[in-house]
PDB file of C-alpha atoms in Angstrom:
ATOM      1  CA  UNK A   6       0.000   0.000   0.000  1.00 98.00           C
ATOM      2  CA  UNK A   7       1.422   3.285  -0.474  1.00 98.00           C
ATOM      3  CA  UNK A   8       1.255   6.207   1.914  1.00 97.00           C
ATOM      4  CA  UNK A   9       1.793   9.430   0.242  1.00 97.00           C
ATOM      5  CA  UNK A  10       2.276  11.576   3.586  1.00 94.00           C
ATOM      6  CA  UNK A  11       5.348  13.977   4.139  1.00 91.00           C
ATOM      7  CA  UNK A  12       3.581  15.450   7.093  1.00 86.00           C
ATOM      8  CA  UNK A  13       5.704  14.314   9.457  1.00 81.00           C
ATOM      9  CA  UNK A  14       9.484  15.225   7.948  1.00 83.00           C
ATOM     10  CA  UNK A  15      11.748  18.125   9.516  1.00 76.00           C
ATOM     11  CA  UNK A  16      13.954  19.000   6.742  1.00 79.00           C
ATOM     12  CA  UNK A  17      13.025  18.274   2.998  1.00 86.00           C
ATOM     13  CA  UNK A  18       9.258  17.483   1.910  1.00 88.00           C
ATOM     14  CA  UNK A  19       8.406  15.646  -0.882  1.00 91.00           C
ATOM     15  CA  UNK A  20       8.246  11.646   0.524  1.00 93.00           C
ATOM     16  CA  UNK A  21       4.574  11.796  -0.607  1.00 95.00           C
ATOM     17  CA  UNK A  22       5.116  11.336  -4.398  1.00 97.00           C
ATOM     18  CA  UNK A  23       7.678   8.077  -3.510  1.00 97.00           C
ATOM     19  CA  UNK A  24       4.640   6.036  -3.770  1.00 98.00           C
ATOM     20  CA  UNK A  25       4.150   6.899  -7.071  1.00 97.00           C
ATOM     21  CA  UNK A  26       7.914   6.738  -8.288  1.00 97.00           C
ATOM     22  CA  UNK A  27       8.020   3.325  -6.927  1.00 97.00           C
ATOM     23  CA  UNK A  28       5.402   2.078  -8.716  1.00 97.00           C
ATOM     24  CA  UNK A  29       6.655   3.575 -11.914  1.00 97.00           C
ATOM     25  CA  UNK A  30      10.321   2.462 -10.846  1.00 97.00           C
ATOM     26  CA  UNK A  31       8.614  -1.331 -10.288  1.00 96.00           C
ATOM     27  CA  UNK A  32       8.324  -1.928 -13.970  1.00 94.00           C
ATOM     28  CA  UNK A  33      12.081  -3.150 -13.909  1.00 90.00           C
ATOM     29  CA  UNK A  34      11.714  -5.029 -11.291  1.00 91.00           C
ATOM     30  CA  UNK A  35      11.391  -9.090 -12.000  1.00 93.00           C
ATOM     31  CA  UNK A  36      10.210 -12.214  -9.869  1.00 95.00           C
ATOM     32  CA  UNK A  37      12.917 -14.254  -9.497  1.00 97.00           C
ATOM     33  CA  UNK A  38      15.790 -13.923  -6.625  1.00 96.00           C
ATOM     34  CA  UNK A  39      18.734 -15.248  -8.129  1.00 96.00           C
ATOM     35  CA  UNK A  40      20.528 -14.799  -4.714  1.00 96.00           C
ATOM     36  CA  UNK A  41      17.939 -17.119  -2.658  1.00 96.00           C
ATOM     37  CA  UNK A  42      16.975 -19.093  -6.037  1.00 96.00           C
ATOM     38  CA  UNK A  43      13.226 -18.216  -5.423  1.00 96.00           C
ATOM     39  CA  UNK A  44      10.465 -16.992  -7.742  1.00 97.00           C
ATOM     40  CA  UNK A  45       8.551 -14.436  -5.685  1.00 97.00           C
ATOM     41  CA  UNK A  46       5.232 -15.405  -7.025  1.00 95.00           C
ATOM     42  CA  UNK A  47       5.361 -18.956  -6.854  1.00 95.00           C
ATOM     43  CA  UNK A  48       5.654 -18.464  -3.583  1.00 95.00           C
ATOM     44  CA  UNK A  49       3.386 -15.438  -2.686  1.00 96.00           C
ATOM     45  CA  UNK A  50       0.146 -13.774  -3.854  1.00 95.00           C
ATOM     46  CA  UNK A  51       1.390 -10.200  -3.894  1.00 95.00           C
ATOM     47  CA  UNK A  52      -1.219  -7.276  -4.601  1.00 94.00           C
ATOM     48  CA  UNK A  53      -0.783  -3.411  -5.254  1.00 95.00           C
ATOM     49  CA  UNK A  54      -3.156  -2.236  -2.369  1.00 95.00           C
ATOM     50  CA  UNK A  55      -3.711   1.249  -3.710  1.00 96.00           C
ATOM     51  CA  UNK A  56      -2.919   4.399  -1.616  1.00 98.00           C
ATOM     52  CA  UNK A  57      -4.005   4.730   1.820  1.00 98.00           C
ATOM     53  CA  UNK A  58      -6.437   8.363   2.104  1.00 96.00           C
ATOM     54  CA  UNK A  59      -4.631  10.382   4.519  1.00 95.00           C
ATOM     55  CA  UNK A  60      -4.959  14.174   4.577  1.00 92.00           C
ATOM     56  CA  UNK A  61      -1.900  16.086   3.990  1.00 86.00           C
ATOM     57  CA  UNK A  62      -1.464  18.271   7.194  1.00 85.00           C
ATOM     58  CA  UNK A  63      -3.380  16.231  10.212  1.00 91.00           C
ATOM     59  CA  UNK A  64      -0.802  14.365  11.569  1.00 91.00           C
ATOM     60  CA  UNK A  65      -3.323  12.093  14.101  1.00 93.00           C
ATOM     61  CA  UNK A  66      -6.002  11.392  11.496  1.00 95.00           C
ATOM     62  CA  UNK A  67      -3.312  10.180   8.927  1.00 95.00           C
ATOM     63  CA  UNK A  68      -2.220   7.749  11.551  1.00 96.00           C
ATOM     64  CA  UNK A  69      -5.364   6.243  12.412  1.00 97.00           C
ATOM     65  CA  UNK A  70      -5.665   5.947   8.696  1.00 97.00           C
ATOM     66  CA  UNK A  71      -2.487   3.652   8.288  1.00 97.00           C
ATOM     67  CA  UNK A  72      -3.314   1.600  11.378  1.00 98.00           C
ATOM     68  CA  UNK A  73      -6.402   0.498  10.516  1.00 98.00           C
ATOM     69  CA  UNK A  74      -5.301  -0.836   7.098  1.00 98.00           C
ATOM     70  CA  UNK A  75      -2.563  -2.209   8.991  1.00 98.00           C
ATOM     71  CA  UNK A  76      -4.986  -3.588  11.348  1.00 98.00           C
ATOM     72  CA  UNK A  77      -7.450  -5.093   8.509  1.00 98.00           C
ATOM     73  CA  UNK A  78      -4.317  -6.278   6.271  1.00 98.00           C
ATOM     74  CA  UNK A  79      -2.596  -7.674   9.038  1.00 98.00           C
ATOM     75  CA  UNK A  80      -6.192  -9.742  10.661  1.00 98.00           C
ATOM     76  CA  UNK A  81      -7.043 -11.166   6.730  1.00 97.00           C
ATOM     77  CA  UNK A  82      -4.007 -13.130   7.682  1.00 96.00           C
ATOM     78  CA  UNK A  83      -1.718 -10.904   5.055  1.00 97.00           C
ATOM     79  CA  UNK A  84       1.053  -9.029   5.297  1.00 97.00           C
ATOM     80  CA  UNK A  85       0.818  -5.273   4.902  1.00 98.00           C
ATOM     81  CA  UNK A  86       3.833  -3.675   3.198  1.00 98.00           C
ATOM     82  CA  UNK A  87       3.986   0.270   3.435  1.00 98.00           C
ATOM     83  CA  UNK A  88       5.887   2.548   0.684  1.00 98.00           C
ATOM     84  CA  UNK A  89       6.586   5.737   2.201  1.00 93.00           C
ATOM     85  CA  UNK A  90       5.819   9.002   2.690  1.00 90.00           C
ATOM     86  CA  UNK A  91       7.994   9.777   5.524  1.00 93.00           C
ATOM     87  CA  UNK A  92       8.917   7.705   8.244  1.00 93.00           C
ATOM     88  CA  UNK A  93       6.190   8.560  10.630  1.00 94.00           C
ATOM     89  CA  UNK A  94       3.839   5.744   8.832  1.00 95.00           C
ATOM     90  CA  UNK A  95       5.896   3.300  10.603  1.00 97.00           C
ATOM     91  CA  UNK A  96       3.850   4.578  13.804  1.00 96.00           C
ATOM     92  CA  UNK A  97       0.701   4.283  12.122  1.00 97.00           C
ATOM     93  CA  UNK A  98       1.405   0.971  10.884  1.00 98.00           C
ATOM     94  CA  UNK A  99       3.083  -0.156  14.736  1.00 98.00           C
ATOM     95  CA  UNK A 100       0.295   0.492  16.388  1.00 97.00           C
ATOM     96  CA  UNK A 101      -2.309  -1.423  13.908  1.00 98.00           C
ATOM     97  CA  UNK A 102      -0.638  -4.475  13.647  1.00 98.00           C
ATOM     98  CA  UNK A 103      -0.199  -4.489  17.329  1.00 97.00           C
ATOM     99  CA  UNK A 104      -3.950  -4.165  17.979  1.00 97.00           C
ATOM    100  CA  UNK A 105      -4.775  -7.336  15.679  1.00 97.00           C
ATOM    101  CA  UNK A 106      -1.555  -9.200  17.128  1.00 96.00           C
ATOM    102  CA  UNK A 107      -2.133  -8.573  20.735  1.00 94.00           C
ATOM    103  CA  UNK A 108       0.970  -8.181  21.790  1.00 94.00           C
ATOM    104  CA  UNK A 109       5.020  -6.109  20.681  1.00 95.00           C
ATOM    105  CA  UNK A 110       7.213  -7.628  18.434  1.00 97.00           C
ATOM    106  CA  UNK A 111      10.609  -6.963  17.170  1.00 97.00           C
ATOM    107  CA  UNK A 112      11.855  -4.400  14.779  1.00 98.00           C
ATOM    108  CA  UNK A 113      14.439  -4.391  11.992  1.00 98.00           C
ATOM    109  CA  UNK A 114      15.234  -0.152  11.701  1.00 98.00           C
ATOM    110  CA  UNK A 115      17.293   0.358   8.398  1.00 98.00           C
ATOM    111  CA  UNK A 116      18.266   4.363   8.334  1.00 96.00           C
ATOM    112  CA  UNK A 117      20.511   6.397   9.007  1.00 94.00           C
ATOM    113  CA  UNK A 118      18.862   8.311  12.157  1.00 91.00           C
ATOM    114  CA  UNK A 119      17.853   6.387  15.264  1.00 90.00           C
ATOM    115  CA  UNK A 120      14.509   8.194  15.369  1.00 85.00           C
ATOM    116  CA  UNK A 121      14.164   7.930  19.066  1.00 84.00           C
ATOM    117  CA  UNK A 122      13.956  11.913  19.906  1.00 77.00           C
ATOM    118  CA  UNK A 123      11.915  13.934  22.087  1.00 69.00           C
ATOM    119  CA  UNK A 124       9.281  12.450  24.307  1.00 49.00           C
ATOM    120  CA  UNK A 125       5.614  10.933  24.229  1.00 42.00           C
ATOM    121  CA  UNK A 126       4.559  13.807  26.595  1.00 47.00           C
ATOM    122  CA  UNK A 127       5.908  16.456  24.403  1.00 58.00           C
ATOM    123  CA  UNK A 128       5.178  17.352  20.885  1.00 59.00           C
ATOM    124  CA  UNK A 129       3.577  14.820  18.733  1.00 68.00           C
ATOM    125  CA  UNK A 130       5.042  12.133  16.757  1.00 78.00           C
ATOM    126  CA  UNK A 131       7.187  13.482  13.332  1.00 75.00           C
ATOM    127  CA  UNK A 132       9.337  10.998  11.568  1.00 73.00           C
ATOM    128  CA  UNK A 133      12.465  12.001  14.075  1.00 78.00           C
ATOM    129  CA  UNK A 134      10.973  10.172  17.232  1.00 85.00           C
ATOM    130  CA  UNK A 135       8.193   7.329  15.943  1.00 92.00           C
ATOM    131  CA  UNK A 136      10.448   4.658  17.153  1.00 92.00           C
ATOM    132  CA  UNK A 137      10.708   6.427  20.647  1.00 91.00           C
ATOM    133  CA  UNK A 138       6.883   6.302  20.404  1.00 92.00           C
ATOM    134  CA  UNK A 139       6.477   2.782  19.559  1.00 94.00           C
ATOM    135  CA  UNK A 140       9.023   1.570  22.719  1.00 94.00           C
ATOM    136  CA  UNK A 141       6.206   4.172  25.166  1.00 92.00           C
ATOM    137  CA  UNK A 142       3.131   2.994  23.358  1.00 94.00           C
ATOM    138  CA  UNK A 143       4.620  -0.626  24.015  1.00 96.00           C
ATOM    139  CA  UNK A 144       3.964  -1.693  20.382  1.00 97.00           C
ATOM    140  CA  UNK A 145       8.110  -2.796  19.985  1.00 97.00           C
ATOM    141  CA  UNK A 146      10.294  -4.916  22.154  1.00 96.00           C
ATOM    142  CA  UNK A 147      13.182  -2.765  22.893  1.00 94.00           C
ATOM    143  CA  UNK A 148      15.013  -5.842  23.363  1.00 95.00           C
ATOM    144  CA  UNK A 149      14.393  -7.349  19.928  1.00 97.00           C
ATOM    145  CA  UNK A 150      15.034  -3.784  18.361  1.00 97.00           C
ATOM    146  CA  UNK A 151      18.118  -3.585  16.085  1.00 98.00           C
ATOM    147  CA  UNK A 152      18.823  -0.433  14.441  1.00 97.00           C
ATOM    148  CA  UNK A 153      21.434  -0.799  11.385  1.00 98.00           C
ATOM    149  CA  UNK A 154      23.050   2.249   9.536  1.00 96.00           C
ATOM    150  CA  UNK A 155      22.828   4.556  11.534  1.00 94.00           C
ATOM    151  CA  UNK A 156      26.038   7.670  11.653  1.00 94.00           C
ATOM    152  CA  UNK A 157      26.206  11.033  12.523  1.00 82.00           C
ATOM    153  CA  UNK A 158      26.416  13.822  12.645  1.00 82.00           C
ATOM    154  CA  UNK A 159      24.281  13.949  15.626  1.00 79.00           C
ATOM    155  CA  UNK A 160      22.494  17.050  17.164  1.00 77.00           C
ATOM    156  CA  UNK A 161      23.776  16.212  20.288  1.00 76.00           C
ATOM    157  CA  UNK A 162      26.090  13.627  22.082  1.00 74.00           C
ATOM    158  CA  UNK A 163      22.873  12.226  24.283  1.00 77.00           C
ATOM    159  CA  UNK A 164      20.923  11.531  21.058  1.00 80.00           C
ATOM    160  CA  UNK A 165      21.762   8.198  21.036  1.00 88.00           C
ATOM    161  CA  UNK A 166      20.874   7.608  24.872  1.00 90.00           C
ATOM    162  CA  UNK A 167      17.431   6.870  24.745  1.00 89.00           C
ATOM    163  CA  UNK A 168      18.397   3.897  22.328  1.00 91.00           C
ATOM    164  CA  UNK A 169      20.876   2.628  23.807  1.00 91.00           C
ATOM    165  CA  UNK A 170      19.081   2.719  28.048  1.00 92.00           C
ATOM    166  CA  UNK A 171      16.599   0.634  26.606  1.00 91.00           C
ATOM    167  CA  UNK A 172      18.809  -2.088  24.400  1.00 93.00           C
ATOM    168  CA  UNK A 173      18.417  -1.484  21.465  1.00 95.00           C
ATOM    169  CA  UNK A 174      21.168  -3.332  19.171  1.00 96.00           C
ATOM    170  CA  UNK A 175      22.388  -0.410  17.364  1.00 96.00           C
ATOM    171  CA  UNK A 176      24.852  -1.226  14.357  1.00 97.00           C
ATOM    172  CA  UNK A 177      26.829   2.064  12.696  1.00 96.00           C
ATOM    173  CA  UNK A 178      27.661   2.762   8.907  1.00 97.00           C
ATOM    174  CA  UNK A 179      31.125   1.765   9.904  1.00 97.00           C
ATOM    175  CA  UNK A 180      30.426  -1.551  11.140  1.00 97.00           C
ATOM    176  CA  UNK A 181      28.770  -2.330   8.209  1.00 98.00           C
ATOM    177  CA  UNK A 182      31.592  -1.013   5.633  1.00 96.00           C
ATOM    178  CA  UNK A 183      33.818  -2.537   8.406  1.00 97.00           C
ATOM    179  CA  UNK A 184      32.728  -6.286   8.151  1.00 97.00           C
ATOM    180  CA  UNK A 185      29.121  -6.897   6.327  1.00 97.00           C
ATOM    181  CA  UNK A 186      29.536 -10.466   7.591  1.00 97.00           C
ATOM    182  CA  UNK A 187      29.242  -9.870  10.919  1.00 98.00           C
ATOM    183  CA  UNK A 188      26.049  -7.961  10.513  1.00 98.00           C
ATOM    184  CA  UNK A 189      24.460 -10.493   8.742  1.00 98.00           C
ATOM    185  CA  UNK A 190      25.012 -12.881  11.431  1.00 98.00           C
ATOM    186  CA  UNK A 191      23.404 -10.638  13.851  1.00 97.00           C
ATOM    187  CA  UNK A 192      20.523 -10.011  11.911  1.00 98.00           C
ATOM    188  CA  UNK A 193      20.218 -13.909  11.410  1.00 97.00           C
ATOM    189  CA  UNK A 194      20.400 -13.701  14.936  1.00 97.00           C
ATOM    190  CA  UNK A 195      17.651 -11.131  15.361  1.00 97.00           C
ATOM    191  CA  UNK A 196      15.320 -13.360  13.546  1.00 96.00           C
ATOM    192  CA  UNK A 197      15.459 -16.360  15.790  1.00 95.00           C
ATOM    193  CA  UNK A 198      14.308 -14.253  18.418  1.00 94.00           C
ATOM    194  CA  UNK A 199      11.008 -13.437  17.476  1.00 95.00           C
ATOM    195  CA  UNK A 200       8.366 -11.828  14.569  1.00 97.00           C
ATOM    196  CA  UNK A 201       9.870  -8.836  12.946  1.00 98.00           C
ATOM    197  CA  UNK A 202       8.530  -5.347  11.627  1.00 98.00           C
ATOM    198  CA  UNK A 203      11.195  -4.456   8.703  1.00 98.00           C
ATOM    199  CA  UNK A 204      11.497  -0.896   7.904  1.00 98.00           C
ATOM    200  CA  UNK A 205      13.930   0.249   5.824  1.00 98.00           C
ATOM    201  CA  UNK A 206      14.500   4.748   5.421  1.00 97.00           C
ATOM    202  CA  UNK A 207      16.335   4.717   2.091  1.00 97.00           C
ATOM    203  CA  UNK A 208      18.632   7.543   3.510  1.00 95.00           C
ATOM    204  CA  UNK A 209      20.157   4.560   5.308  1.00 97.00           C
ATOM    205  CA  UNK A 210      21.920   4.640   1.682  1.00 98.00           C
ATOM    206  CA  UNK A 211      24.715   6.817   0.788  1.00 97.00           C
ATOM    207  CA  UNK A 212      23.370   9.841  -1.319  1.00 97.00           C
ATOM    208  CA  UNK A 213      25.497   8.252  -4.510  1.00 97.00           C
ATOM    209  CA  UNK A 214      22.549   5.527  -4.444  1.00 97.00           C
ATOM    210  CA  UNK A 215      19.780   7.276  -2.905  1.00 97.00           C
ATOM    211  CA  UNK A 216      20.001  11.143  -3.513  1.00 97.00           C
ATOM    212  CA  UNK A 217      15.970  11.291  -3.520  1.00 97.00           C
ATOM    213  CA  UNK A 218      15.538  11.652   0.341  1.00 95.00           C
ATOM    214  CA  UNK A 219      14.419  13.894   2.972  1.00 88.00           C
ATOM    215  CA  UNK A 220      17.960  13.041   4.993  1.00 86.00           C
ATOM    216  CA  UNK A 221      20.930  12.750   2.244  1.00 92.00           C
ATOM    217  CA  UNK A 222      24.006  12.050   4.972  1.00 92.00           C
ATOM    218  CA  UNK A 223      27.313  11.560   3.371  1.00 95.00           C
ATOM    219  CA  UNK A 224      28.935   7.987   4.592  1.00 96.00           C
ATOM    220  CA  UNK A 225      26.268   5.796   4.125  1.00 97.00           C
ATOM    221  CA  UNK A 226      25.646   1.782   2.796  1.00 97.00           C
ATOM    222  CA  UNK A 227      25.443   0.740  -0.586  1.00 98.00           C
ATOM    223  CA  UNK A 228      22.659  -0.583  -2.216  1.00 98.00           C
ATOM    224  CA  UNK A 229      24.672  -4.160  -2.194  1.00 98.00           C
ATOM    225  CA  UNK A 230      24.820  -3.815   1.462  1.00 98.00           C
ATOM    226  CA  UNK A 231      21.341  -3.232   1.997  1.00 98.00           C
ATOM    227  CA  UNK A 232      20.796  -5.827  -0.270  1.00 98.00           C
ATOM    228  CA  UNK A 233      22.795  -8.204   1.846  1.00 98.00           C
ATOM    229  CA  UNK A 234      21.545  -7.356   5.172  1.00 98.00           C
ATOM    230  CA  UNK A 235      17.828  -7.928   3.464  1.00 98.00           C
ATOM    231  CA  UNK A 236      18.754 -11.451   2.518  1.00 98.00           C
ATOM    232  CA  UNK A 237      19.387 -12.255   5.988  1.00 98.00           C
ATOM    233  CA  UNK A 238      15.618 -12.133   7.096  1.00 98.00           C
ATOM    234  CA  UNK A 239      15.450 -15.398   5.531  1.00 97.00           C
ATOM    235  CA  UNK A 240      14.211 -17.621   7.755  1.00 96.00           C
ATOM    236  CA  UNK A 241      12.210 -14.709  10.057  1.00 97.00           C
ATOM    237  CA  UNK A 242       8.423 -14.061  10.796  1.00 97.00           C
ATOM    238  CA  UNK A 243       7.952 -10.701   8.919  1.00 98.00           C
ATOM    239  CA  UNK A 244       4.251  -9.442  10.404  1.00 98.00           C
ATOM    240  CA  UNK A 245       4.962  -6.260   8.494  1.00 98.00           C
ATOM    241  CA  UNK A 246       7.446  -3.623   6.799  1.00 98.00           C
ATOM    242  CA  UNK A 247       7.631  -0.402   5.245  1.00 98.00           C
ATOM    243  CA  UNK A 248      10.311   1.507   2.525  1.00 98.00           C
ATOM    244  CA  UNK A 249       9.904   5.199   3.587  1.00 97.00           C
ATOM    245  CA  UNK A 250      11.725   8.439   2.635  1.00 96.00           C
ATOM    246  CA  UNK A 251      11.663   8.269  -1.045  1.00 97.00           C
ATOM    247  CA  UNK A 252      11.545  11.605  -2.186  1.00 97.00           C
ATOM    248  CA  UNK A 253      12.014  11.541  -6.050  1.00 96.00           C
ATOM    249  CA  UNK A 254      11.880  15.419  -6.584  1.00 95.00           C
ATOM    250  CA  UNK A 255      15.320  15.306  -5.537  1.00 96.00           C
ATOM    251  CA  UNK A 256      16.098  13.227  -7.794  1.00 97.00           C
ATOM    252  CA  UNK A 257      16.048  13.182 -11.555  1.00 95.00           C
ATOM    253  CA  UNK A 258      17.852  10.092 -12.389  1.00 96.00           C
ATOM    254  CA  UNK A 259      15.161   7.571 -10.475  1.00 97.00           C
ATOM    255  CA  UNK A 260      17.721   5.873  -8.644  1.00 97.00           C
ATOM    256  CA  UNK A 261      16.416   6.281  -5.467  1.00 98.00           C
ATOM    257  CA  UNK A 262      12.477   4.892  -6.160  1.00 98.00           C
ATOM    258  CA  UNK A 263      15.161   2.111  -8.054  1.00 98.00           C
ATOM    259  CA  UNK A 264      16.830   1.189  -5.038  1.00 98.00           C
ATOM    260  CA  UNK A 265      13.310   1.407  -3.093  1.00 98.00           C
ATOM    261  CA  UNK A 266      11.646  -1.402  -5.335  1.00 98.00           C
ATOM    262  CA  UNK A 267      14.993  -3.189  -4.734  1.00 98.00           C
ATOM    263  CA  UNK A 268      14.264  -2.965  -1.053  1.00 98.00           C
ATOM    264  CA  UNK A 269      11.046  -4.382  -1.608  1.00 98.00           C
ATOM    265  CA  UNK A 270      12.117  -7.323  -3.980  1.00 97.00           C
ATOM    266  CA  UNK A 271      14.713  -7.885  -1.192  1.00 98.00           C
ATOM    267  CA  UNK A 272      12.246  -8.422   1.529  1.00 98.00           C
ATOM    268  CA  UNK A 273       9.582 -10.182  -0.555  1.00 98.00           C
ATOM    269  CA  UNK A 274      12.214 -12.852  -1.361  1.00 98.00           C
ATOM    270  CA  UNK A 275      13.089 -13.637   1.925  1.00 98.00           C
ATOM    271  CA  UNK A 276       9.933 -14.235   2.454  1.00 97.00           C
ATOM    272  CA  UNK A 277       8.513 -16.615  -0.064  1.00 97.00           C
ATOM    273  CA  UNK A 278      11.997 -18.552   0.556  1.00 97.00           C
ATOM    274  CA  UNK A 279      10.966 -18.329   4.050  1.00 96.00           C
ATOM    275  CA  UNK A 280       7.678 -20.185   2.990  1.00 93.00           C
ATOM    276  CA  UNK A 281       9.153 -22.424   0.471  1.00 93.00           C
ATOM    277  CA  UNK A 282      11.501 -23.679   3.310  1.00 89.00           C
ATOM    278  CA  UNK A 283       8.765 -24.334   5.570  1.00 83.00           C
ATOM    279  CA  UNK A 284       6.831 -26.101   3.383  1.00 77.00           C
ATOM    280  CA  UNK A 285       6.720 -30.396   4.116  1.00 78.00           C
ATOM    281  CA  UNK A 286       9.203 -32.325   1.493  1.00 68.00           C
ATOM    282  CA  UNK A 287       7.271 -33.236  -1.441  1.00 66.00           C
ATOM    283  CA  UNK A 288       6.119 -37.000  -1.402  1.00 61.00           C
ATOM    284  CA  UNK A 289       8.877 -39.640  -3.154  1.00 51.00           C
ATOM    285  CA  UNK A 290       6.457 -40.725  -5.629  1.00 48.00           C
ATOM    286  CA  UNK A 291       6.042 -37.278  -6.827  1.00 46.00           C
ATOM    287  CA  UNK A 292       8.315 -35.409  -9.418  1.00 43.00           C
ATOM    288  CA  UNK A 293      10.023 -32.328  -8.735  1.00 44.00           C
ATOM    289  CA  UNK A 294      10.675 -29.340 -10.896  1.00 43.00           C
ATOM    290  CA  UNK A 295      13.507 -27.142 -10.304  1.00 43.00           C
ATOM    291  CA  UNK A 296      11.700 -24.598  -8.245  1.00 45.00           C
ATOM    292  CA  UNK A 297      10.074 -27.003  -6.057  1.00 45.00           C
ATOM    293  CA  UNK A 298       6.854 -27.070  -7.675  1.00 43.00           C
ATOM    294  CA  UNK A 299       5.063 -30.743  -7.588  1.00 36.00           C
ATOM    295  CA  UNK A 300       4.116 -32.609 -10.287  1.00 34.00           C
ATOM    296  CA  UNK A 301       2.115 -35.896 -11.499  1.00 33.00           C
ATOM    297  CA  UNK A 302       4.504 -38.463 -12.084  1.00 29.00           C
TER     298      UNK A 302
END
């Protein structure tokens, strides 16, 4: 479903037309993962929900909007993807998959901000503290939260603190240029733990592969890192995720909306491998293709 709210952002608007760019940017995209060797849609049923109708400048009703498609999507027994619009949808989307779950889950935070400022008792939610909200609202496990990508520079040196007093994992850029191996084995890792909300803020990207963002802060991954650290949910119960901060204005080439639908293939992918895997071993007296598909003998 796409979200085409900017409502929330503090520095550039323009997140509300990335649903559209990555829809137009989706007509290069193509089924099958040749890293997982799976064909997203023999796997999954996967439909273009439409945009959500949120209003462009009331923060509170364009939340309830997201969570109760969240909320609907997420009690069909589906699983509610969110492009973005700025990263305050996460919030929206949180809190309505946590009404039909009962209960918090973890979260997988791609970006390049930890998004854990301010307060619940001060100003409302804007894309700079919705994951501070979600640990106060009790809709995340702050001890299943991993953060990944995020680097300075940083308004303050206590901007972190609120993060790290309540546990979250918090990987930095460096790490990940540093060794990409070991952050795939703690996201493989984070899975085993329990269900996951992935949301991945493109500006988690270096501005040479996303330049179409609200946030473009030099030092960041590469689209092949993202891509790795993606491939690592395979195996994990994803209840939800979201691709936010795709602002194409900035960005005349399309490579940002390109490396959004990437995102999205990413996570899809781990996904219907996830399913494939759990599937039961097909019967001996039946014939195999080579994606797993049984046939007659």
């Amino acid at each position: 479903c796409g979200v085409p709210f900017d409502g929330g952002t503090s520095f550039r608007p323009g997140a509300r037309f990335g649903p559209r760019a990555v829809r137009e940017a989706s007509a290069l995209a193509r089924p099958f993962s040749a890293a997982l060797g799976v064909d997203v849609y023999d796997e999954l049923r996967v439909a273009d929900g439409g945009d959500i109708a949120v209003p462009p400048h009331d923060m509170n009703v364009a939340l309830e909007a997201i969570s109760a498609r969240a909320e609907l999507i997420t009690r069909s027994g589906a699983t509610g993807g969110f492009i973005g619009g700025d990263q305050t949808l996460t919030l929206g989307a949180l809190r309505g998959i946590q009404r039909a779950k009962k209960k918090a889950f973890g979260l997988l935070h791609i970006d390049s901000q930890s998004n854990a400022a301010g307060g619940a008792g001060e100003l409302g939610p804007d894309h700079a503290s919705v994951i501070r909200h979600a640990v106060e609202e009790g809709l995340i496990r702050a001890d299943a939260t991993m953060q990944i990508g995020i680097r300075g520079p940083y308004s303050s040196a206590d901007e972190l603190s609120f993060a790290l007093s309540h546990g979250f994992e918090i990987v930095s850029t460096d790490e990940v240029r540093w060794d990409i191996h070991a952050v795939v084995s703690q996201v493989r890792k984070l899975v085993r733990k329990t269900a996951l909300y992935v949301t991945v803020d493109v500006s988690a990207l270096d501005p040479a592969f996303a330049p179409g963002t609200a946030f473009p802060l030099p030092g960041g991954m590469s689209t092949w890192e993202l891509q790795q650290i993606l491939r690592a949910l395979v195996g994990a119960e994803i209840i939800g995720f979201d691709v936010v901060e795709i602002a194409p204005t900035y960005d005349p080439t399309g490579i940002t909306a390109i490396a959004g639908v990437s995102a999205v293939h990413e996570i899809l992918a781990a996904v219907a491998d996830t399913r494939r895997s759990a599937r039961p071993a097909p019967s001996s007296h039946h014939a195999t293709t080579r994606r797993g598909r049984r046939m007659s003998p």
